[in-house]
Coordinates of C-alpha atoms (C1' of nucleotides) in Angstrom, one line a residue:
Chain A
X358 CA 117.9 98.8 78.3
X359 CA 121.2 100.3 77.6
X360 CA 123.0 102.4 80.1
X361 CA 122.1 106.0 80.1
X362 CA 124.2 108.9 81.5
X363 CA 122.9 108.3 85.0
X364 CA 123.7 104.6 85.1
X365 CA 127.2 105.2 83.8
X366 CA 127.9 107.7 86.5
X367 CA 126.6 105.4 89.2
X368 CA 128.7 102.5 88.0
X369 CA 131.6 104.8 88.3
X370 CA 130.7 105.5 91.9
X371 CA 130.4 101.8 92.5
X372 CA 134.0 101.4 91.3
X373 CA 135.1 104.2 93.6
X374 CA 133.4 102.6 96.6
X375 CA 135.1 99.3 95.8
X376 CA 138.4 101.1 95.5
X377 CA 137.8 102.3 99.1
X378 CA 137.7 98.6 100.1
X379 CA 134.0 98.7 100.8
X380 CA 131.6 96.0 99.6
X381 CA 128.6 97.9 98.2
X382 CA 126.4 94.8 98.5
X383 CA 127.4 93.2 101.8
X384 CA 125.9 90.0 103.1
X385 CA 125.2 91.1 106.6
X386 CA 123.0 93.8 107.7
X387 CA 121.6 94.6 111.0
X388 CA 119.4 97.0 112.7
X389 CA 118.5 97.6 116.3
X390 CA 115.2 99.5 115.7
X391 CA 112.7 100.2 113.1
X392 CA 112.1 103.9 112.3
X393 CA 108.7 104.0 113.8
X394 CA 110.2 102.8 117.2
X395 CA 112.0 106.1 117.4
X396 CA 108.8 108.1 117.1
X397 CA 107.3 106.7 120.3
X398 CA 108.1 109.3 122.9
X399 CA 110.6 111.3 121.0
X400 CA 111.6 113.5 123.8
X401 CA 112.7 110.5 125.9
X402 CA 114.8 109.2 123.0
X403 CA 116.5 112.5 122.7
X404 CA 117.1 112.7 126.4
X405 CA 118.7 109.3 126.6
X406 CA 120.8 109.9 123.5
X407 CA 121.0 106.2 123.0
X408 CA 122.7 105.0 119.9
X409 CA 120.6 102.9 117.5
X410 CA 121.1 101.4 114.1
X411 CA 118.4 101.9 111.4
X412 CA 118.2 100.3 108.0
X413 CA 116.3 101.4 105.0
X414 CA 116.3 103.2 101.7
X415 CA 117.8 106.6 101.3
X416 CA 115.0 108.5 99.6
X417 CA 116.3 112.0 99.5
X418 CA 119.7 113.7 99.9
X419 CA 120.5 117.3 100.7
X420 CA 124.3 117.6 100.9
X421 CA 126.1 120.8 101.8
X422 CA 129.8 120.7 102.1
X423 CA 131.0 119.0 105.2
X424 CA 127.5 118.0 106.3
X425 CA 124.4 116.6 104.7
X426 CA 120.9 115.5 105.3
X427 CA 119.1 112.5 103.9
X428 CA 115.8 110.9 104.4
X429 CA 115.8 107.2 105.4
X430 CA 112.7 105.1 104.9
X431 CA 111.7 101.6 106.0
X432 CA 108.3 100.0 105.9
X433 CA 107.4 101.6 109.3
X434 CA 108.2 105.2 108.5
X435 CA 110.7 107.8 107.5
X436 CA 113.3 109.9 109.4
X437 CA 115.8 112.5 108.5
X438 CA 119.5 111.6 108.8
X439 CA 122.0 114.3 109.9
X440 CA 125.4 113.4 108.7
X441 CA 128.4 115.6 109.5
X442 CA 132.0 115.0 109.0
X443 CA 132.7 115.9 112.6
X444 CA 130.7 112.9 113.8
X445 CA 131.4 110.3 111.2
X446 CA 135.1 111.1 110.5
X447 CA 136.7 111.7 107.2
X448 CA 136.6 108.2 105.8
X449 CA 133.0 107.5 106.5
X450 CA 132.0 110.9 105.2
X451 CA 133.7 110.0 101.9
X452 CA 131.4 107.0 101.7
X453 CA 128.4 109.2 102.5
X454 CA 129.3 111.5 99.6
X455 CA 129.2 108.5 97.3
X456 CA 125.7 107.6 98.4
X457 CA 122.7 108.5 96.3
X458 CA 119.0 108.6 96.8
X459 CA 117.8 105.1 96.2
X460 CA 120.6 103.4 98.0
X461 CA 120.0 101.0 100.9
X462 CA 122.0 102.0 104.0
X463 CA 122.4 101.4 107.6
X464 CA 122.6 104.5 109.8
X465 CA 123.9 104.4 113.3
X466 CA 123.4 107.4 115.6
X467 CA 121.1 108.9 118.2
X468 CA 117.9 110.9 117.8
X469 CA 117.9 114.6 118.3
X470 CA 116.0 117.7 117.1
X471 CA 117.7 120.0 114.5
X472 CA 117.7 123.7 114.9
X473 CA 114.6 123.9 112.8
X474 CA 113.0 121.4 115.0
X475 CA 113.0 118.3 112.9
X476 CA 113.4 115.1 114.7
X477 CA 116.4 113.4 113.1
X478 CA 119.1 110.9 113.6
X479 CA 122.6 112.3 114.3
X480 CA 124.7 109.8 112.5
X481 CA 128.0 108.5 113.7
X482 CA 128.3 106.0 110.9
X483 CA 126.8 105.2 107.6
X484 CA 127.1 101.8 106.0
X485 CA 126.1 100.9 102.5
X486 CA 123.8 97.9 102.2
X487 CA 122.9 98.0 98.5
X488 CA 123.9 100.5 95.9
X489 CA 121.3 101.9 93.5
X490 CA 122.5 102.3 89.9
X491 CA 119.3 103.4 88.3
X492 CA 118.0 106.7 89.7
X493 CA 114.4 106.6 91.0
X494 CA 112.0 109.1 89.4
X495 CA 112.4 112.4 91.2
X496 CA 109.3 113.1 93.3
X497 CA 109.5 116.0 95.7
X498 CA 107.1 116.6 98.5
X499 CA 106.4 119.4 100.9
X500 CA 104.3 119.4 104.0
X501 CA 101.9 122.3 104.4
X502 CA 99.4 122.5 107.1
X503 CA 99.9 118.9 107.9
X504 CA 99.1 117.9 104.3
X505 CA 101.7 116.4 102.0
X506 CA 101.9 118.1 98.6
X507 CA 103.7 116.1 96.0
X508 CA 105.4 117.5 93.0
X509 CA 106.1 115.7 89.8
X510 CA 104.3 112.7 91.0
X511 CA 105.0 109.4 89.4
X512 CA 101.6 109.3 87.7
X513 CA 101.8 107.7 84.3
X514 CA 99.2 105.0 84.5
X515 CA 100.9 102.7 82.1
X516 CA 104.2 102.9 83.9
X517 CA 102.6 102.6 87.3
X518 CA 101.1 99.2 86.2
X519 CA 104.2 97.9 84.3
X520 CA 106.6 99.0 87.0
X521 CA 104.5 98.5 90.0
X522 CA 107.5 98.5 92.4
X523 CA 108.0 102.1 91.5
X524 CA 104.4 102.9 92.0
X525 CA 104.5 101.3 95.4
X526 CA 107.7 103.0 96.3
X527 CA 106.8 106.5 95.1
X528 CA 103.0 106.6 95.8
X529 CA 102.2 105.8 99.4
X530 CA 98.4 105.9 98.7
X531 CA 98.8 103.0 96.3
X532 CA 100.9 101.1 98.7
X533 CA 98.0 101.5 101.1
X534 CA 95.5 100.0 98.7
X535 CA 97.3 96.7 98.6
X536 CA 97.8 96.7 102.3
X537 CA 94.0 97.1 102.7
X538 CA 93.5 94.3 100.1
X539 CA 95.6 92.1 102.3
X540 CA 93.7 93.0 105.4
X541 CA 90.4 92.4 103.6
X542 CA 91.4 89.0 102.5
X543 CA 92.8 88.1 105.9
X544 CA 89.5 89.3 107.5
X545 CA 87.5 87.2 105.0
X546 CA 89.4 84.2 106.1
X547 CA 88.9 84.7 109.8
X548 CA 85.2 85.5 109.2
X549 CA 84.8 82.0 107.6
X550 CA 87.2 80.3 110.0
X551 CA 85.3 81.5 113.0
X552 CA 82.2 79.9 111.4
X553 CA 83.8 76.6 111.3
X554 CA 84.7 76.7 107.6
X555 CA 87.8 74.8 106.4
X556 CA 90.1 76.4 103.8
X557 CA 91.1 74.0 101.0
X558 CA 93.2 74.1 97.9
X559 CA 92.0 72.4 94.7
X560 CA 93.6 72.0 91.3
X561 CA 94.4 75.0 89.2
X562 CA 95.3 72.7 86.3
X563 CA 92.2 70.7 85.5
X564 CA 91.5 68.0 82.9
X565 CA 88.1 69.6 82.4
X566 CA 86.9 73.0 83.4
X567 CA 83.6 73.9 84.9
X568 CA 81.6 75.8 87.4
X569 CA 81.0 78.9 85.3
X570 CA 80.3 80.0 81.8
X571 CA 83.6 81.1 80.3
X572 CA 86.3 80.2 77.8
X573 CA 89.4 78.7 79.5
X574 CA 93.1 78.9 79.0
X575 CA 94.6 75.7 77.7
X576 CA 98.0 74.3 78.5
X577 CA 99.8 71.0 78.1
X578 CA 101.4 68.6 80.4
X579 CA 104.4 67.0 78.8
X580 CA 104.8 63.9 80.9
X581 CA 101.2 62.9 80.7
X582 CA 100.9 64.3 77.2
X583 CA 97.5 65.7 77.9
X584 CA 96.0 69.1 77.5
X585 CA 95.0 70.7 80.8
X586 CA 92.8 73.8 81.5
X587 CA 93.4 76.6 84.0
X588 CA 90.4 76.6 86.2
X589 CA 87.6 79.0 85.5
X590 CA 86.0 78.3 88.9
X591 CA 86.5 76.0 91.8
X592 CA 82.9 75.0 92.3
X593 CA 82.9 71.4 91.1
X594 CA 85.9 70.5 93.2
X595 CA 84.6 72.1 96.4
X596 CA 81.3 70.2 95.9
X597 CA 83.3 66.9 95.6
X598 CA 84.7 67.8 99.0
X599 CA 81.2 68.1 100.4
X600 CA 80.4 64.7 98.9
X601 CA 83.6 63.6 100.8
X602 CA 82.0 64.5 104.1
X603 CA 83.3 68.0 104.9
X604 CA 80.4 70.3 105.7
X605 CA 81.9 73.8 105.3
X606 CA 84.7 74.5 102.9
X607 CA 86.1 77.5 101.1
X608 CA 88.9 78.4 98.8
X609 CA 90.4 81.8 98.0
X610 CA 92.4 81.8 94.8
X611 CA 92.9 82.7 91.2
X612 CA 90.5 81.8 88.4
X613 CA 91.5 82.3 84.8
X614 CA 89.1 83.2 82.1
X615 CA 90.1 83.7 78.5
X616 CA 87.9 86.7 77.8
X617 CA 87.9 90.4 77.3
X618 CA 89.7 92.8 79.6
X619 CA 88.3 96.1 80.8
X620 CA 87.8 98.1 84.0
X621 CA 86.3 95.2 85.8
X622 CA 87.8 92.2 84.1
X623 CA 91.4 90.8 84.4
X624 CA 92.1 87.4 82.8
X625 CA 93.3 86.1 86.1
X626 CA 91.3 87.3 89.1
X627 CA 90.7 86.3 92.7
X628 CA 87.6 84.5 93.8
X629 CA 86.3 83.4 97.1
X630 CA 84.0 80.4 96.9
X631 CA 82.4 78.7 99.9
X632 CA 80.0 75.8 100.3
X633 CA 78.0 74.9 103.3
X634 CA 76.0 71.7 103.7
X635 CA 72.5 71.9 105.0
X636 CA 72.4 75.6 104.2
X637 CA 70.6 77.2 101.2
X638 CA 70.2 80.4 99.3
X639 CA 68.9 82.3 102.3
X640 CA 71.9 81.2 104.3
X641 CA 74.2 82.4 101.6
X642 CA 72.5 85.8 101.6
X643 CA 73.1 86.1 105.3
X644 CA 76.7 85.0 104.9
X645 CA 77.5 87.3 102.1
X646 CA 75.8 90.3 103.6
X647 CA 77.3 89.6 107.0
X648 CA 80.8 89.2 105.6
X649 CA 80.7 92.4 103.5
X650 CA 79.3 94.5 106.3
X651 CA 81.9 93.0 108.6
X652 CA 84.7 94.0 106.2
X653 CA 83.3 97.5 105.7
X654 CA 83.0 98.0 109.4
X655 CA 86.2 96.4 110.7
X656 CA 88.7 96.9 107.9
X657 CA 87.6 100.2 106.4
X658 CA 85.3 101.7 109.1
X659 CA 82.9 103.5 106.8
X660 CA 79.3 103.0 105.8
X661 CA 79.3 104.8 102.5
X662 CA 81.5 104.3 99.5
X663 CA 81.9 106.1 96.2
X664 CA 82.2 103.6 93.5
X665 CA 82.0 104.0 89.7
X666 CA 80.5 107.4 90.3
X667 CA 77.8 106.2 92.7
X668 CA 77.4 106.6 96.4
X669 CA 76.8 103.2 97.9
X670 CA 75.7 102.6 101.4
X671 CA 76.8 99.1 102.5
X672 CA 75.3 99.3 106.0
X673 CA 71.7 99.7 105.2
X674 CA 69.2 96.8 104.7
X675 CA 70.1 95.0 101.5
X676 CA 67.2 94.5 99.2
X677 CA 66.2 91.0 98.1
X678 CA 64.0 90.9 94.9
X679 CA 63.2 88.5 92.1
X680 CA 64.6 89.2 88.7
X681 CA 61.2 89.1 87.0
X682 CA 59.9 91.4 89.7
X683 CA 62.7 93.9 89.0
X684 CA 62.1 93.8 85.3
X685 CA 58.4 94.3 85.8
X686 CA 59.1 97.3 88.0
X687 CA 61.2 98.8 85.2
X688 CA 59.2 97.9 82.1
X689 CA 55.8 97.3 83.5
X690 CA 55.7 93.9 81.8
X691 CA 54.8 90.8 83.7
X692 CA 57.6 88.8 82.1
X693 CA 56.8 85.5 83.8
X694 CA 53.3 85.4 82.5
X695 CA 53.9 87.0 79.2
X696 CA 54.2 84.8 76.1
X697 CA 57.6 84.0 74.6
X698 CA 56.6 85.7 71.4
X699 CA 55.7 89.0 73.1
X700 CA 59.1 88.9 75.0
X701 CA 61.0 88.3 71.8
X702 CA 59.1 91.1 70.1
X703 CA 60.1 93.4 73.1
X704 CA 63.7 92.5 72.6
X705 CA 63.6 93.1 68.9
X706 CA 62.0 96.5 69.5
X707 CA 65.1 97.4 71.6
X708 CA 67.5 95.7 69.2
X709 CA 68.6 93.2 71.9
X710 CA 70.2 90.1 70.5
X711 CA 68.9 86.7 71.7
X712 CA 71.4 83.9 71.4
X713 CA 70.3 80.9 69.4
X714 CA 68.6 78.2 71.5
X715 CA 67.3 80.7 74.1
X716 CA 64.2 79.9 76.0
X717 CA 62.1 82.3 78.1
X718 CA 64.5 82.3 81.0
X719 CA 67.4 83.5 78.9
X720 CA 65.2 86.2 77.3
X721 CA 64.2 87.5 80.7
X722 CA 67.9 87.6 81.7
X723 CA 68.6 89.6 78.5
X724 CA 65.9 92.1 79.5
X725 CA 67.2 92.3 83.0
X726 CA 70.8 92.9 82.0
X727 CA 69.8 95.5 79.5
X728 CA 67.2 97.5 81.4
X729 CA 67.7 96.8 85.1
X730 CA 71.2 95.7 86.2
X731 CA 72.9 99.0 85.7
X732 CA 70.3 100.8 87.7
X733 CA 70.7 98.8 90.9
X734 CA 73.1 101.0 92.9
X735 CA 72.5 100.0 96.5
X736 CA 73.3 96.4 97.4
X737 CA 70.6 94.1 95.9
X738 CA 70.3 90.4 96.0
X739 CA 68.7 89.6 92.6
X740 CA 66.9 86.3 93.3
X741 CA 64.9 83.8 91.3
X742 CA 67.3 83.6 88.3
X743 CA 66.0 81.7 85.3
X744 CA 66.8 78.0 85.7
X745 CA 67.9 77.9 82.0
X746 CA 71.0 80.0 82.7
X747 CA 71.7 78.3 86.1
X748 CA 72.8 74.8 85.3
X749 CA 74.2 74.1 88.7
X750 CA 71.4 75.6 90.9
X751 CA 68.5 73.8 92.4
X752 CA 65.1 74.6 90.9
X753 CA 62.8 76.9 92.8
X754 CA 60.0 75.0 94.3
X755 CA 56.7 75.9 92.7
X756 CA 58.1 77.4 89.5
X757 CA 59.9 75.2 87.0
X758 CA 61.2 78.3 85.1
X759 CA 63.2 79.6 88.1
X760 CA 66.3 78.5 90.0
X761 CA 67.1 79.2 93.7
X762 CA 69.9 81.5 92.8
X763 CA 71.0 85.1 93.4
X764 CA 73.5 87.5 92.2
X765 CA 74.5 90.4 94.4
X766 CA 74.5 93.6 92.4
X767 CA 76.1 96.8 93.7
X768 CA 76.6 100.0 91.7
X769 CA 75.3 98.2 88.6
X770 CA 77.9 95.4 88.8
X771 CA 78.0 91.8 89.9
X772 CA 79.7 91.1 93.2
X773 CA 78.6 87.6 94.2
X774 CA 76.7 84.7 92.8
X775 CA 75.1 82.0 94.9
X776 CA 72.7 79.0 94.7
X777 CA 71.0 76.4 96.6
X778 CA 73.2 73.8 95.0
X779 CA 71.7 71.2 92.8
X780 CA 72.2 67.7 94.4
X781 CA 69.9 65.6 92.2
X782 CA 72.4 63.7 90.0
X783 CA 69.8 62.9 87.3
X784 CA 68.7 66.5 87.0
X785 CA 72.3 67.7 87.1
X786 CA 73.1 65.3 84.2
X787 CA 70.2 66.5 82.2
X788 CA 71.2 70.2 82.8
X789 CA 74.8 69.7 81.8
X790 CA 73.7 67.8 78.7
X791 CA 71.5 70.7 77.8
X792 CA 74.6 72.9 78.2
X793 CA 76.5 70.6 75.9
X794 CA 73.7 71.0 73.3
X795 CA 74.2 74.8 73.5
X796 CA 77.9 74.3 73.1
X797 CA 77.2 72.2 70.0
X798 CA 75.1 75.1 68.7
X799 CA 78.2 77.3 69.0
X800 CA 78.1 78.7 72.5
X801 CA 81.7 78.2 73.4
X802 CA 81.1 79.4 77.0
X803 CA 78.5 76.8 77.8
X804 CA 79.5 74.2 80.5
X805 CA 81.1 71.0 79.6
X806 CA 79.9 67.6 80.9
X807 CA 82.1 66.5 83.7
X808 CA 81.4 62.8 84.2
X809 CA 83.6 62.5 87.3
X810 CA 81.6 65.3 89.0
X811 CA 78.3 63.6 88.0
X812 CA 79.5 60.3 89.4
X813 CA 80.4 62.1 92.7
X814 CA 76.9 63.4 92.8
X815 CA 75.5 60.0 92.2
X816 CA 77.2 58.8 95.5
X817 CA 75.1 61.5 97.2
X818 CA 75.6 65.1 98.1
X819 CA 73.8 66.8 100.9
X820 CA 71.6 69.9 100.2
X821 CA 73.7 73.0 100.6
X822 CA 74.3 76.6 99.8
X823 CA 77.3 77.9 97.9
X824 CA 78.5 81.3 96.9
X825 CA 81.3 83.0 95.1
X826 CA 82.5 86.5 95.6
X827 CA 84.7 88.4 93.2
X828 CA 87.5 89.5 95.6
X829 CA 89.0 92.1 93.3
X830 CA 85.8 93.9 92.8
X831 CA 85.0 93.9 96.5
X832 CA 88.4 95.4 97.1
X833 CA 87.7 98.0 94.4
X834 CA 84.5 98.9 96.2
X835 CA 86.0 99.0 99.6
X836 CA 89.0 101.0 98.6
X837 CA 87.0 103.1 96.2
X838 CA 89.0 102.3 93.0
X839 CA 87.2 102.2 89.7
X840 CA 89.7 100.0 87.8
X841 CA 90.5 96.4 88.6
X842 CA 94.1 97.2 87.7
X843 CA 94.4 99.5 90.7
X844 CA 93.8 96.6 93.1
X845 CA 95.8 93.8 91.3
X846 CA 99.5 94.2 91.9
X847 CA 100.6 93.1 88.5
X848 CA 97.6 93.4 86.2
X849 CA 97.8 91.8 82.7
X850 CA 99.4 94.1 80.2
X851 CA 100.3 93.6 76.5
X852 CA 104.0 93.0 76.1
X853 CA 105.7 96.2 75.2
X854 CA 108.0 98.9 76.3
Chain B
rG1451 C1' 85.9 95.5 67.7
rG1452 C1' 83.9 101.1 67.0
rU1453 C1' 84.8 106.2 68.6
rC1454 C1' 87.7 109.8 71.2
rC1455 C1' 92.3 111.3 73.9
rA1456 C1' 97.5 110.7 74.9
rG1457 C1' 102.8 109.1 73.8
rU1458 C1' 108.7 115.0 73.6
rA1459 C1' 115.2 114.4 78.7
rA1460 C1' 115.3 109.9 84.3
rC1461 C1' 110.2 112.3 86.3
rU1462 C1' 106.2 116.1 85.4
rC1463 C1' 105.1 118.9 81.3
rA1464 C1' 105.3 123.1 77.5
rG1465 C1' 106.1 123.8 72.3
rC1466 C1' 105.8 124.0 67.0
rG1467 C1' 106.2 123.4 59.1
rG1468 C1' 112.5 126.1 59.6
rU1469 C1' 117.8 121.4 63.1
rA1470 C1' 114.2 121.0 70.6
rG1471 C1' 112.4 124.0 75.8
rA1472 C1' 111.2 124.6 81.3
rG1473 C1' 111.0 122.8 86.4
rU1474 C1' 112.8 118.8 89.1
rA1475 C1' 116.6 115.1 88.9
rU1476 C1' 122.0 114.5 87.4
rC1477 C1' 127.2 116.4 87.1
rU1478 C1' 131.1 120.3 88.7
rG1479 C1' 132.3 124.3 92.2
rC1480 C1' 131.0 126.9 97.0
rC1481 C1' 128.5 125.8 101.5
rU1482 C1' 128.5 122.6 109.2
rU1483 C1' 121.3 122.7 110.9
rU1484 C1' 118.9 121.8 105.5
rU1485 C1' 114.0 120.0 104.3
rA1486 C1' 110.3 121.3 97.1
rA1487 C1' 117.8 123.8 100.8
rG1488 C1' 120.5 127.8 98.3
rC1489 C1' 124.0 130.2 94.7
rA1490 C1' 127.1 129.7 90.1
rG1491 C1' 128.0 126.7 85.9
rA1492 C1' 127.5 122.2 82.8
rG1493 C1' 125.8 117.8 80.4
rA1494 C1' 121.6 115.2 79.0
rG1495 C1' 116.6 113.7 73.6
rU1496 C1' 115.9 108.4 67.4
rC1497 C1' 110.0 114.3 70.0
rG1498 C1' 106.3 105.9 70.3
rA1499 C1' 107.5 103.3 65.1
rU1500 C1' 107.2 103.1 59.8
rG1501 C1' 105.9 105.3 55.3
rG1502 C1' 104.0 109.7 52.6
rU1503 C1' 103.5 115.2 51.4
rU1504 C1' 107.2 119.2 51.5
rC1505 C1' 113.1 122.6 49.7
rG1506 C1' 112.6 121.2 54.9
rA1507 C1' 108.4 117.1 59.5
rU1508 C1' 108.6 116.4 66.5
rC1509 C1' 104.6 119.4 64.1
rC1510 C1' 100.5 117.9 58.3
rC1511 C1' 98.5 112.9 56.2
rA1512 C1' 98.3 107.4 56.4
rU1513 C1' 99.3 102.8 58.8
rC1514 C1' 101.0 100.5 63.0
rC1515 C1' 102.5 100.0 68.4
rU1516 C1' 101.3 101.1 73.6
rG1517 C1' 98.1 103.1 77.2
rG1518 C1' 93.6 105.5 78.9
rA1519 C1' 88.3 106.9 78.4
rU1520 C1' 83.8 105.3 76.3
rC1521 C1' 80.3 102.2 73.6
rA1522 C1' 79.5 97.2 72.0
rC1523 C1' 80.5 92.2 73.3
rC1524 C1' 81.6 89.3 77.3
rA1525 C1' 80.5 87.1 83.4

RNA sequence: GGUCCAGUAACUCAGCGGUAGAGUAUCUGCCUUUUAAGCAGAGAGUCGAUGGUUCGAUCCCAUCCUGGAUCACCA
């Protein structure tokens, strides 16, 4: 971007500062206290009149002749600076006059109360730490009845996402969202660590991708001269680790799916997957429910959340119900015992598309997604998924059509997915080969056959439960944001501007 | 991908077929307790882009770009 009037002026100021023999970008900075420190027992600070040095960004300036006020902000808080020529001396006051909102400065002085009663720092010296040459958007705020009213808020959604640093700087409530995100993830880790899980890191660049139905991003390694895929899931690698003898592992990291983008999908997103030997689907329900309730209670401290226009109570008893049972509730059709023809006719009647190669299970899933999923508002474990669409899940004993799998649905959206993991190597091979057949029929999201994974299974894998939680969506729910872009610091945007 | 909405100064926005406006911000002057500081003055814009209609387009039309909402598709 070329220089505008503002930048030209500030570059001129830079030159003036340098002409005074002052380095506007010094190497050394130092502070004796953070701003929040001065707000503990203010009266005592004032009484002691101790000199302290603060450092931070100057976020506002009110200059009036031989004295001026500024607001200094660091990551702990904000305090008013009182700068008068009497106290700083001529030379230092000249520097202060060359400072702008947006500059980083060091302020030395002692706390006091102004005539109007505002707790401030009476400055004996101002030192420049980093000169700003592009003015920050002008946002003004006023405190009324303890509430902060902001004027001319930096609110353009596109700019907020593209220039996230400005969003964070100018909109404290957005800064708070990402702080909560960090706490949520930290608390997830400790929840699992306390349960004897081990955190691991597995490849992001994979020779084959697997563990989910999705199209991948492809890249190329020059030295090996091979194409590699960015992972769409970590499942198959974590299972290899269970084969290797660890009993409880998890990974929190980015997955990449080359699919559409909307309010709940970003091409790279954060997933938590965990696997636990000798557990099963029931164990995973307890784990997921326990963890989410723990986060709601300990990080946020609320029972009820407003999400996508719905009131969701996370602290109640979470329903566990079969997919077919839920469809039957809604449509009055006993889908498990109905003939394929009748189900196909039902789909046709509602103009629902059935992908080629679909069996009964897939058709039931289509009906579920169309008629039921959106209406599940309170947390619901939808169990007994059709085996046909669950190639990595163990079959449900007693019903060859079903798999021991659930998805957690909240406010009509998917939050987690879990199985009793399939550990029969022959069955697993047959299922992946069936996926390959679907792929041959044009389903480019079907799983690929991963021979190395199958070989690992052949060496023996214990029975286990595994689950994956979409971390971004969980953060959305807990921070009551309806767009995934509000909880990802740098969401994917088209190049532009 | 369909539909709808938006794009005007650094920020928030108004405007309208006749050469662009406000508040804040900025600059200059005054100002030693201000706090959305104040007072006086000034500068600042390719009106998202490209075509078309018109004597004349920021405004009307078309196409495109970017973003948002929504539906469809998709985990």
